[in-house]
JSON list of C-alpha atoms in Angstrom, two decimals:
[
{"chain": "A", "resi": 1, "resn": "LEU", "atom": "CA", "xyz": [1.50, 26.58, 2.43]},
{"chain": "A", "resi": 2, "resn": "ARG", "atom": "CA", "xyz": [2.92, 27.68, 5.75]},
{"chain": "A", "resi": 3, "resn": "ARG", "atom": "CA", "xyz": [5.58, 24.97, 5.65]},
{"chain": "A", "resi": 4, "resn": "MET", "atom": "CA", "xyz": [6.50, 25.92, 2.11]},
{"chain": "A", "resi": 5, "resn": "LEU", "atom": "CA", "xyz": [6.71, 29.62, 2.98]},
{"chain": "A", "resi": 6, "resn": "ARG", "atom": "CA", "xyz": [8.70, 28.86, 6.13]},
{"chain": "A", "resi": 7, "resn": "LYS", "atom": "CA", "xyz": [11.10, 26.68, 4.12]},
{"chain": "A", "resi": 8, "resn": "ARG", "atom": "CA", "xyz": [11.44, 29.38, 1.48]},
{"chain": "A", "resi": 9, "resn": "LEU", "atom": "CA", "xyz": [12.08, 31.98, 4.14]},
{"chain": "A", "resi": 10, "resn": "GLU", "atom": "CA", "xyz": [14.79, 29.81, 5.69]},
{"chain": "A", "resi": 11, "resn": "GLU", "atom": "CA", "xyz": [16.40, 29.05, 2.33]},
{"chain": "A", "resi": 12, "resn": "GLU", "atom": "CA", "xyz": [16.43, 32.63, 1.11]},
{"chain": "A", "resi": 13, "resn": "ASP", "atom": "CA", "xyz": [17.13, 34.17, 4.50]},
{"chain": "A", "resi": 14, "resn": "ILE", "atom": "CA", "xyz": [14.12, 36.48, 4.27]},
{"chain": "A", "resi": 15, "resn": "ASP", "atom": "CA", "xyz": [12.75, 38.19, 7.33]},
{"chain": "A", "resi": 16, "resn": "GLN", "atom": "CA", "xyz": [9.60, 36.33, 8.46]},
{"chain": "A", "resi": 17, "resn": "PHE", "atom": "CA", "xyz": [7.61, 39.53, 8.71]},
{"chain": "A", "resi": 18, "resn": "GLU", "atom": "CA", "xyz": [8.55, 40.80, 5.28]},
{"chain": "A", "resi": 19, "resn": "ILE", "atom": "CA", "xyz": [5.49, 41.21, 3.07]},
{"chain": "A", "resi": 20, "resn": "LEU", "atom": "CA", "xyz": [5.56, 39.46, -0.29]},
{"chain": "A", "resi": 21, "resn": "ASP", "atom": "CA", "xyz": [4.97, 41.62, -3.30]},
{"chain": "A", "resi": 22, "resn": "SER", "atom": "CA", "xyz": [2.53, 40.66, -6.06]},
{"chain": "A", "resi": 23, "resn": "SER", "atom": "CA", "xyz": [5.05, 38.83, -8.23]},
{"chain": "A", "resi": 24, "resn": "GLU", "atom": "CA", "xyz": [6.42, 36.84, -5.27]},
{"chain": "A", "resi": 25, "resn": "GLN", "atom": "CA", "xyz": [2.90, 35.85, -4.28]},
{"chain": "A", "resi": 26, "resn": "GLN", "atom": "CA", "xyz": [2.16, 34.69, -7.81]},
{"chain": "A", "resi": 27, "resn": "ASP", "atom": "CA", "xyz": [5.44, 32.78, -7.91]},
{"chain": "A", "resi": 28, "resn": "VAL", "atom": "CA", "xyz": [4.60, 30.93, -4.68]},
{"chain": "A", "resi": 29, "resn": "ILE", "atom": "CA", "xyz": [1.10, 30.09, -5.95]},
{"chain": "A", "resi": 30, "resn": "GLU", "atom": "CA", "xyz": [2.43, 28.83, -9.30]},
{"chain": "A", "resi": 31, "resn": "ARG", "atom": "CA", "xyz": [4.91, 26.58, -7.52]},
{"chain": "A", "resi": 32, "resn": "LEU", "atom": "CA", "xyz": [2.15, 25.26, -5.25]},
{"chain": "A", "resi": 33, "resn": "LEU", "atom": "CA", "xyz": [-0.06, 24.53, -8.26]},
{"chain": "A", "resi": 34, "resn": "LEU", "atom": "CA", "xyz": [2.78, 22.75, -10.05]},
{"chain": "A", "resi": 35, "resn": "LYS", "atom": "CA", "xyz": [3.69, 20.62, -7.02]},
{"chain": "A", "resi": 36, "resn": "ASN", "atom": "CA", "xyz": [0.02, 19.82, -6.42]},
{"chain": "A", "resi": 37, "resn": "GLU", "atom": "CA", "xyz": [-0.46, 18.76, -10.05]},
{"chain": "A", "resi": 38, "resn": "LYS", "atom": "CA", "xyz": [2.62, 16.52, -9.91]},
{"chain": "A", "resi": 39, "resn": "SER", "atom": "CA", "xyz": [1.55, 14.83, -6.68]},
{"chain": "A", "resi": 40, "resn": "ASN", "atom": "CA", "xyz": [-2.04, 14.38, -7.95]},
{"chain": "A", "resi": 41, "resn": "ARG", "atom": "CA", "xyz": [-0.74, 12.77, -11.14]},
{"chain": "A", "resi": 42, "resn": "LEU", "atom": "CA", "xyz": [1.50, 10.44, -9.13]},
{"chain": "A", "resi": 43, "resn": "PHE", "atom": "CA", "xyz": [-1.34, 9.38, -6.81]},
{"chain": "A", "resi": 44, "resn": "ARG", "atom": "CA", "xyz": [-3.72, 8.86, -9.73]},
{"chain": "A", "resi": 45, "resn": "ASN", "atom": "CA", "xyz": [-1.14, 6.72, -11.54]},
{"chain": "A", "resi": 46, "resn": "ILE", "atom": "CA", "xyz": [-0.62, 4.64, -8.39]},
{"chain": "A", "resi": 47, "resn": "LEU", "atom": "CA", "xyz": [-4.38, 4.18, -7.94]},
{"chain": "A", "resi": 48, "resn": "PHE", "atom": "CA", "xyz": [-4.71, 3.30, -11.63]},
{"chain": "A", "resi": 49, "resn": "GLY", "atom": "CA", "xyz": [-1.95, 0.69, -11.36]},
{"chain": "A", "resi": 50, "resn": "ILE", "atom": "CA", "xyz": [-3.45, -0.86, -8.23]},
{"chain": "A", "resi": 51, "resn": "ALA", "atom": "CA", "xyz": [-6.89, -1.04, -9.87]},
{"chain": "A", "resi": 52, "resn": "LEU", "atom": "CA", "xyz": [-5.49, -2.71, -12.98]},
{"chain": "A", "resi": 53, "resn": "LEU", "atom": "CA", "xyz": [-3.55, -5.22, -10.90]},
{"chain": "A", "resi": 54, "resn": "LEU", "atom": "CA", "xyz": [-6.62, -6.07, -8.83]},
{"chain": "A", "resi": 55, "resn": "ALA", "atom": "CA", "xyz": [-8.76, -6.31, -11.98]},
{"chain": "A", "resi": 56, "resn": "LEU", "atom": "CA", "xyz": [-6.28, -8.81, -13.44]},
{"chain": "A", "resi": 57, "resn": "VAL", "atom": "CA", "xyz": [-6.38, -10.87, -10.26]},
{"chain": "A", "resi": 58, "resn": "LYS", "atom": "CA", "xyz": [-10.17, -10.85, -10.38]},
{"chain": "A", "resi": 59, "resn": "VAL", "atom": "CA", "xyz": [-10.14, -11.90, -14.07]},
{"chain": "A", "resi": 60, "resn": "MET", "atom": "CA", "xyz": [-7.89, -14.82, -13.15]},
{"chain": "A", "resi": 61, "resn": "SER", "atom": "CA", "xyz": [-10.28, -15.72, -10.34]},
{"chain": "A", "resi": 62, "resn": "LEU", "atom": "CA", "xyz": [-13.24, -15.50, -12.71]},
{"chain": "A", "resi": 63, "resn": "VAL", "atom": "CA", "xyz": [-11.58, -17.69, -15.33]},
{"chain": "A", "resi": 64, "resn": "THR", "atom": "CA", "xyz": [-10.51, -20.18, -12.65]},
{"chain": "A", "resi": 65, "resn": "GLN", "atom": "CA", "xyz": [-14.10, -20.47, -11.40]},
{"chain": "A", "resi": 66, "resn": "ILE", "atom": "CA", "xyz": [-15.32, -21.07, -14.97]},
{"chain": "A", "resi": 67, "resn": "VAL", "atom": "CA", "xyz": [-12.62, -23.59, -15.95]},
{"chain": "A", "resi": 68, "resn": "PHE", "atom": "CA", "xyz": [-11.92, -25.27, -12.58]},
{"chain": "A", "resi": 69, "resn": "PRO", "atom": "CA", "xyz": [-14.96, -24.58, -10.37]},
{"chain": "A", "resi": 70, "resn": "TRP", "atom": "CA", "xyz": [-14.54, -24.44, -6.60]},
{"chain": "A", "resi": 71, "resn": "THR", "atom": "CA", "xyz": [-10.70, -24.67, -6.62]},
{"chain": "A", "resi": 72, "resn": "LEU", "atom": "CA", "xyz": [-9.84, -21.25, -5.16]},
{"chain": "A", "resi": 73, "resn": "HIS", "atom": "CA", "xyz": [-10.24, -20.94, -1.41]},
{"chain": "A", "resi": 74, "resn": "PRO", "atom": "CA", "xyz": [-12.83, -18.11, -1.48]},
{"chain": "A", "resi": 75, "resn": "HIS", "atom": "CA", "xyz": [-14.92, -20.13, -3.92]},
{"chain": "A", "resi": 76, "resn": "GLU", "atom": "CA", "xyz": [-14.33, -23.47, -2.21]},
{"chain": "A", "resi": 77, "resn": "SER", "atom": "CA", "xyz": [-15.63, -22.15, 1.11]},
{"chain": "A", "resi": 78, "resn": "MET", "atom": "CA", "xyz": [-18.90, -21.30, -0.65]},
{"chain": "A", "resi": 79, "resn": "ASN", "atom": "CA", "xyz": [-19.30, -24.81, -2.12]},
{"chain": "A", "resi": 80, "resn": "SER", "atom": "CA", "xyz": [-21.91, -25.84, 0.40]},
{"chain": "A", "resi": 81, "resn": "GLY", "atom": "CA", "xyz": [-24.74, -26.33, -2.05]},
{"chain": "A", "resi": 82, "resn": "HIS", "atom": "CA", "xyz": [-26.38, -22.95, -1.39]},
{"chain": "A", "resi": 83, "resn": "TYR", "atom": "CA", "xyz": [-24.41, -21.13, -4.07]},
{"chain": "A", "resi": 84, "resn": "SER", "atom": "CA", "xyz": [-24.25, -21.96, -7.75]},
{"chain": "A", "resi": 85, "resn": "THR", "atom": "CA", "xyz": [-21.19, -21.64, -9.94]},
{"chain": "A", "resi": 86, "resn": "GLY", "atom": "CA", "xyz": [-23.13, -19.11, -12.01]},
{"chain": "A", "resi": 87, "resn": "SER", "atom": "CA", "xyz": [-23.75, -16.82, -9.04]},
{"chain": "A", "resi": 88, "resn": "ILE", "atom": "CA", "xyz": [-20.04, -16.86, -8.21]},
{"chain": "A", "resi": 89, "resn": "VAL", "atom": "CA", "xyz": [-19.12, -16.14, -11.85]},
{"chain": "A", "resi": 90, "resn": "ILE", "atom": "CA", "xyz": [-21.60, -13.23, -12.04]},
{"chain": "A", "resi": 91, "resn": "SER", "atom": "CA", "xyz": [-20.27, -11.78, -8.78]},
{"chain": "A", "resi": 92, "resn": "GLU", "atom": "CA", "xyz": [-16.67, -12.13, -9.92]},
{"chain": "A", "resi": 93, "resn": "TRP", "atom": "CA", "xyz": [-17.55, -10.47, -13.24]},
{"chain": "A", "resi": 94, "resn": "ALA", "atom": "CA", "xyz": [-19.25, -7.56, -11.41]},
{"chain": "A", "resi": 95, "resn": "SER", "atom": "CA", "xyz": [-16.21, -7.28, -9.14]},
{"chain": "A", "resi": 96, "resn": "THR", "atom": "CA", "xyz": [-13.87, -7.21, -12.14]},
{"chain": "A", "resi": 97, "resn": "PHE", "atom": "CA", "xyz": [-16.01, -4.61, -13.90]},
{"chain": "A", "resi": 98, "resn": "SER", "atom": "CA", "xyz": [-16.02, -2.51, -10.74]},
{"chain": "A", "resi": 99, "resn": "PHE", "atom": "CA", "xyz": [-12.22, -2.51, -10.63]},
{"chain": "A", "resi": 100, "resn": "VAL", "atom": "CA", "xyz": [-12.08, -1.60, -14.33]},
{"chain": "A", "resi": 101, "resn": "LEU", "atom": "CA", "xyz": [-14.43, 1.36, -13.70]},
{"chain": "A", "resi": 102, "resn": "ALA", "atom": "CA", "xyz": [-12.26, 2.44, -10.77]},
{"chain": "A", "resi": 103, "resn": "ALA", "atom": "CA", "xyz": [-9.13, 2.15, -12.94]},
{"chain": "A", "resi": 104, "resn": "VAL", "atom": "CA", "xyz": [-10.70, 4.29, -15.66]},
{"chain": "A", "resi": 105, "resn": "ALA", "atom": "CA", "xyz": [-11.73, 6.86, -13.06]},
{"chain": "A", "resi": 106, "resn": "ALA", "atom": "CA", "xyz": [-8.27, 6.87, -11.47]},
{"chain": "A", "resi": 107, "resn": "HIS", "atom": "CA", "xyz": [-6.38, 7.37, -14.74]},
{"chain": "A", "resi": 108, "resn": "PRO", "atom": "CA", "xyz": [-5.15, 10.98, -14.82]},
{"chain": "A", "resi": 109, "resn": "ASP", "atom": "CA", "xyz": [-5.76, 11.63, -18.52]},
{"chain": "A", "resi": 110, "resn": "LEU", "atom": "CA", "xyz": [-8.98, 9.80, -19.42]},
{"chain": "A", "resi": 111, "resn": "PHE", "atom": "CA", "xyz": [-11.83, 11.78, -17.88]},
{"chain": "A", "resi": 112, "resn": "GLN", "atom": "CA", "xyz": [-12.25, 14.96, -15.89]},
{"chain": "A", "resi": 113, "resn": "GLY", "atom": "CA", "xyz": [-14.77, 16.34, -13.42]},
{"chain": "A", "resi": 114, "resn": "PHE", "atom": "CA", "xyz": [-18.06, 14.69, -12.60]},
{"chain": "A", "resi": 115, "resn": "LEU", "atom": "CA", "xyz": [-17.52, 11.71, -14.90]},
{"chain": "A", "resi": 116, "resn": "LYS", "atom": "CA", "xyz": [-14.64, 10.49, -12.69]},
{"chain": "A", "resi": 117, "resn": "SER", "atom": "CA", "xyz": [-16.85, 10.74, -9.61]},
{"chain": "A", "resi": 118, "resn": "TRP", "atom": "CA", "xyz": [-19.72, 9.06, -11.42]},
{"chain": "A", "resi": 119, "resn": "PHE", "atom": "CA", "xyz": [-17.55, 6.08, -12.38]},
{"chain": "A", "resi": 120, "resn": "LEU", "atom": "CA", "xyz": [-16.39, 5.72, -8.78]},
{"chain": "A", "resi": 121, "resn": "ILE", "atom": "CA", "xyz": [-19.94, 6.07, -7.43]},
{"chain": "A", "resi": 122, "resn": "VAL", "atom": "CA", "xyz": [-21.19, 3.39, -9.85]},
{"chain": "A", "resi": 123, "resn": "SER", "atom": "CA", "xyz": [-18.28, 1.15, -8.85]},
{"chain": "A", "resi": 124, "resn": "LEU", "atom": "CA", "xyz": [-18.98, 1.69, -5.16]},
{"chain": "A", "resi": 125, "resn": "GLY", "atom": "CA", "xyz": [-22.71, 1.12, -5.69]},
{"chain": "A", "resi": 126, "resn": "MET", "atom": "CA", "xyz": [-22.20, -2.15, -7.58]},
{"chain": "A", "resi": 127, "resn": "SER", "atom": "CA", "xyz": [-19.73, -3.38, -4.99]},
{"chain": "A", "resi": 128, "resn": "SER", "atom": "CA", "xyz": [-21.93, -2.41, -2.06]},
{"chain": "A", "resi": 129, "resn": "LEU", "atom": "CA", "xyz": [-24.97, -4.10, -3.60]},
{"chain": "A", "resi": 130, "resn": "SER", "atom": "CA", "xyz": [-22.98, -7.28, -4.18]},
{"chain": "A", "resi": 131, "resn": "PHE", "atom": "CA", "xyz": [-21.60, -7.10, -0.63]},
{"chain": "A", "resi": 132, "resn": "VAL", "atom": "CA", "xyz": [-25.08, -6.76, 0.88]},
{"chain": "A", "resi": 133, "resn": "ILE", "atom": "CA", "xyz": [-26.50, -9.59, -1.25]},
{"chain": "A", "resi": 134, "resn": "TRP", "atom": "CA", "xyz": [-23.71, -11.97, -0.24]},
{"chain": "A", "resi": 135, "resn": "LEU", "atom": "CA", "xyz": [-23.95, -10.83, 3.37]},
{"chain": "A", "resi": 136, "resn": "ILE", "atom": "CA", "xyz": [-27.68, -11.57, 3.43]},
{"chain": "A", "resi": 137, "resn": "ARG", "atom": "CA", "xyz": [-27.07, -14.96, 1.80]},
{"chain": "A", "resi": 138, "resn": "GLY", "atom": "CA", "xyz": [-24.67, -15.81, 4.62]},
{"chain": "A", "resi": 139, "resn": "ALA", "atom": "CA", "xyz": [-21.41, -16.05, 2.69]},
{"chain": "A", "resi": 140, "resn": "PRO", "atom": "CA", "xyz": [-18.27, -16.86, 4.71]},
{"chain": "A", "resi": 141, "resn": "LEU", "atom": "CA", "xyz": [-16.35, -13.78, 5.81]},
{"chain": "A", "resi": 142, "resn": "PHE", "atom": "CA", "xyz": [-13.23, -14.36, 3.70]},
{"chain": "A", "resi": 143, "resn": "SER", "atom": "CA", "xyz": [-15.34, -15.09, 0.61]},
{"chain": "A", "resi": 144, "resn": "LEU", "atom": "CA", "xyz": [-17.43, -12.00, 1.27]},
{"chain": "A", "resi": 145, "resn": "PHE", "atom": "CA", "xyz": [-14.31, -9.87, 1.46]},
{"chain": "A", "resi": 146, "resn": "TRP", "atom": "CA", "xyz": [-12.86, -11.49, -1.67]},
{"chain": "A", "resi": 147, "resn": "ILE", "atom": "CA", "xyz": [-15.94, -11.16, -3.84]},
{"chain": "A", "resi": 148, "resn": "ALA", "atom": "CA", "xyz": [-17.14, -7.68, -2.85]},
{"chain": "A", "resi": 149, "resn": "GLY", "atom": "CA", "xyz": [-15.30, -6.26, 0.15]},
{"chain": "A", "resi": 150, "resn": "MET", "atom": "CA", "xyz": [-12.09, -5.35, -1.69]},
{"chain": "A", "resi": 151, "resn": "ASN", "atom": "CA", "xyz": [-14.11, -3.39, -4.23]},
{"chain": "A", "resi": 152, "resn": "VAL", "atom": "CA", "xyz": [-16.00, -1.45, -1.57]},
{"chain": "A", "resi": 153, "resn": "LEU", "atom": "CA", "xyz": [-12.78, -0.55, 0.22]},
{"chain": "A", "resi": 154, "resn": "TYR", "atom": "CA", "xyz": [-10.92, 0.37, -2.97]},
{"chain": "A", "resi": 155, "resn": "SER", "atom": "CA", "xyz": [-13.76, 2.46, -4.44]},
{"chain": "A", "resi": 156, "resn": "GLY", "atom": "CA", "xyz": [-14.22, 4.26, -1.12]},
{"chain": "A", "resi": 157, "resn": "ALA", "atom": "CA", "xyz": [-10.49, 4.96, -0.92]},
{"chain": "A", "resi": 158, "resn": "CYS", "atom": "CA", "xyz": [-10.53, 6.33, -4.49]},
{"chain": "A", "resi": 159, "resn": "LEU", "atom": "CA", "xyz": [-13.47, 8.62, -3.72]},
{"chain": "A", "resi": 160, "resn": "TYR", "atom": "CA", "xyz": [-11.68, 9.87, -0.62]},
{"chain": "A", "resi": 161, "resn": "ALA", "atom": "CA", "xyz": [-8.44, 10.45, -2.56]},
{"chain": "A", "resi": 162, "resn": "GLN", "atom": "CA", "xyz": [-10.31, 12.28, -5.32]},
{"chain": "A", "resi": 163, "resn": "HIS", "atom": "CA", "xyz": [-12.06, 14.48, -2.77]},
{"chain": "A", "resi": 164, "resn": "THR", "atom": "CA", "xyz": [-8.77, 15.24, -1.01]},
{"chain": "A", "resi": 165, "resn": "MET", "atom": "CA", "xyz": [-7.03, 16.12, -4.28]},
{"chain": "A", "resi": 166, "resn": "GLY", "atom": "CA", "xyz": [-9.92, 18.39, -5.27]},
{"chain": "A", "resi": 167, "resn": "THR", "atom": "CA", "xyz": [-9.92, 20.09, -1.87]},
{"chain": "A", "resi": 168, "resn": "THR", "atom": "CA", "xyz": [-6.20, 20.81, -2.09]},
{"chain": "A", "resi": 169, "resn": "GLN", "atom": "CA", "xyz": [-6.62, 22.29, -5.56]},
{"chain": "A", "resi": 170, "resn": "SER", "atom": "CA", "xyz": [-9.53, 24.48, -4.43]},
{"chain": "A", "resi": 171, "resn": "GLU", "atom": "CA", "xyz": [-7.55, 25.72, -1.41]},
{"chain": "A", "resi": 172, "resn": "ILE", "atom": "CA", "xyz": [-4.67, 26.80, -3.65]},
{"chain": "A", "resi": 173, "resn": "LEU", "atom": "CA", "xyz": [-7.10, 28.56, -6.01]},
{"chain": "A", "resi": 174, "resn": "LYS", "atom": "CA", "xyz": [-8.74, 30.25, -3.01]},
{"chain": "A", "resi": 175, "resn": "LEU", "atom": "CA", "xyz": [-5.30, 31.46, -1.96]},
{"chain": "A", "resi": 176, "resn": "GLN", "atom": "CA", "xyz": [-4.76, 32.80, -5.46]},
{"chain": "A", "resi": 177, "resn": "ARG", "atom": "CA", "xyz": [-8.02, 34.76, -5.30]},
{"chain": "A", "resi": 178, "resn": "ASN", "atom": "CA", "xyz": [-6.92, 36.29, -1.99]},
{"chain": "A", "resi": 179, "resn": "THR", "atom": "CA", "xyz": [-3.63, 37.75, -3.18]},
{"chain": "A", "resi": 180, "resn": "TYR", "atom": "CA", "xyz": [-3.06, 41.42, -2.56]},
{"chain": "A", "resi": 181, "resn": "SER", "atom": "CA", "xyz": [-1.39, 44.10, -4.62]},
{"chain": "A", "resi": 182, "resn": "PHE", "atom": "CA", "xyz": [1.92, 45.25, -3.21]},
{"chain": "A", "resi": 183, "resn": "LYS", "atom": "CA", "xyz": [5.12, 46.48, -4.77]},
{"chain": "A", "resi": 184, "resn": "LYS", "atom": "CA", "xyz": [8.44, 46.66, -2.97]}
]
């Protein structure tokens, strides 16, 4: 807000100590809300696109494990006899589903409020559970990251981004509540 006000003051050659009247305050807040909404929509679209891309990659990995078992490097490194093809397929399916949930939660127009957070929390929970199970079973590091680690990182990043976007919105609304009446 300070940078925006400072920029506006420089552009319009307004004295820095001049008090903004009620309409100017409302104008600044409306512009902040508009810019915040545009940037939130852009970030959500980017997160949605990344989640869809990763979900497609995971679907290809899942299909590859079903059709040509043990050909991908993350799967091949687990072909030591301790892991069945079925356990890899189930883990890849859970990973794919987790990315789909994250994509649905990241889409700007599908859901609002707690439902977005719930989808991300479920995605993070599924991914974390899978990560812990494979970690306990002694999966190789690269395979562990491939099967569950990417999901944990992505879901955590989405939760952080959602929290940051919500905090920015609440700060602007708090600023709006603290406007003062003044007429020049």
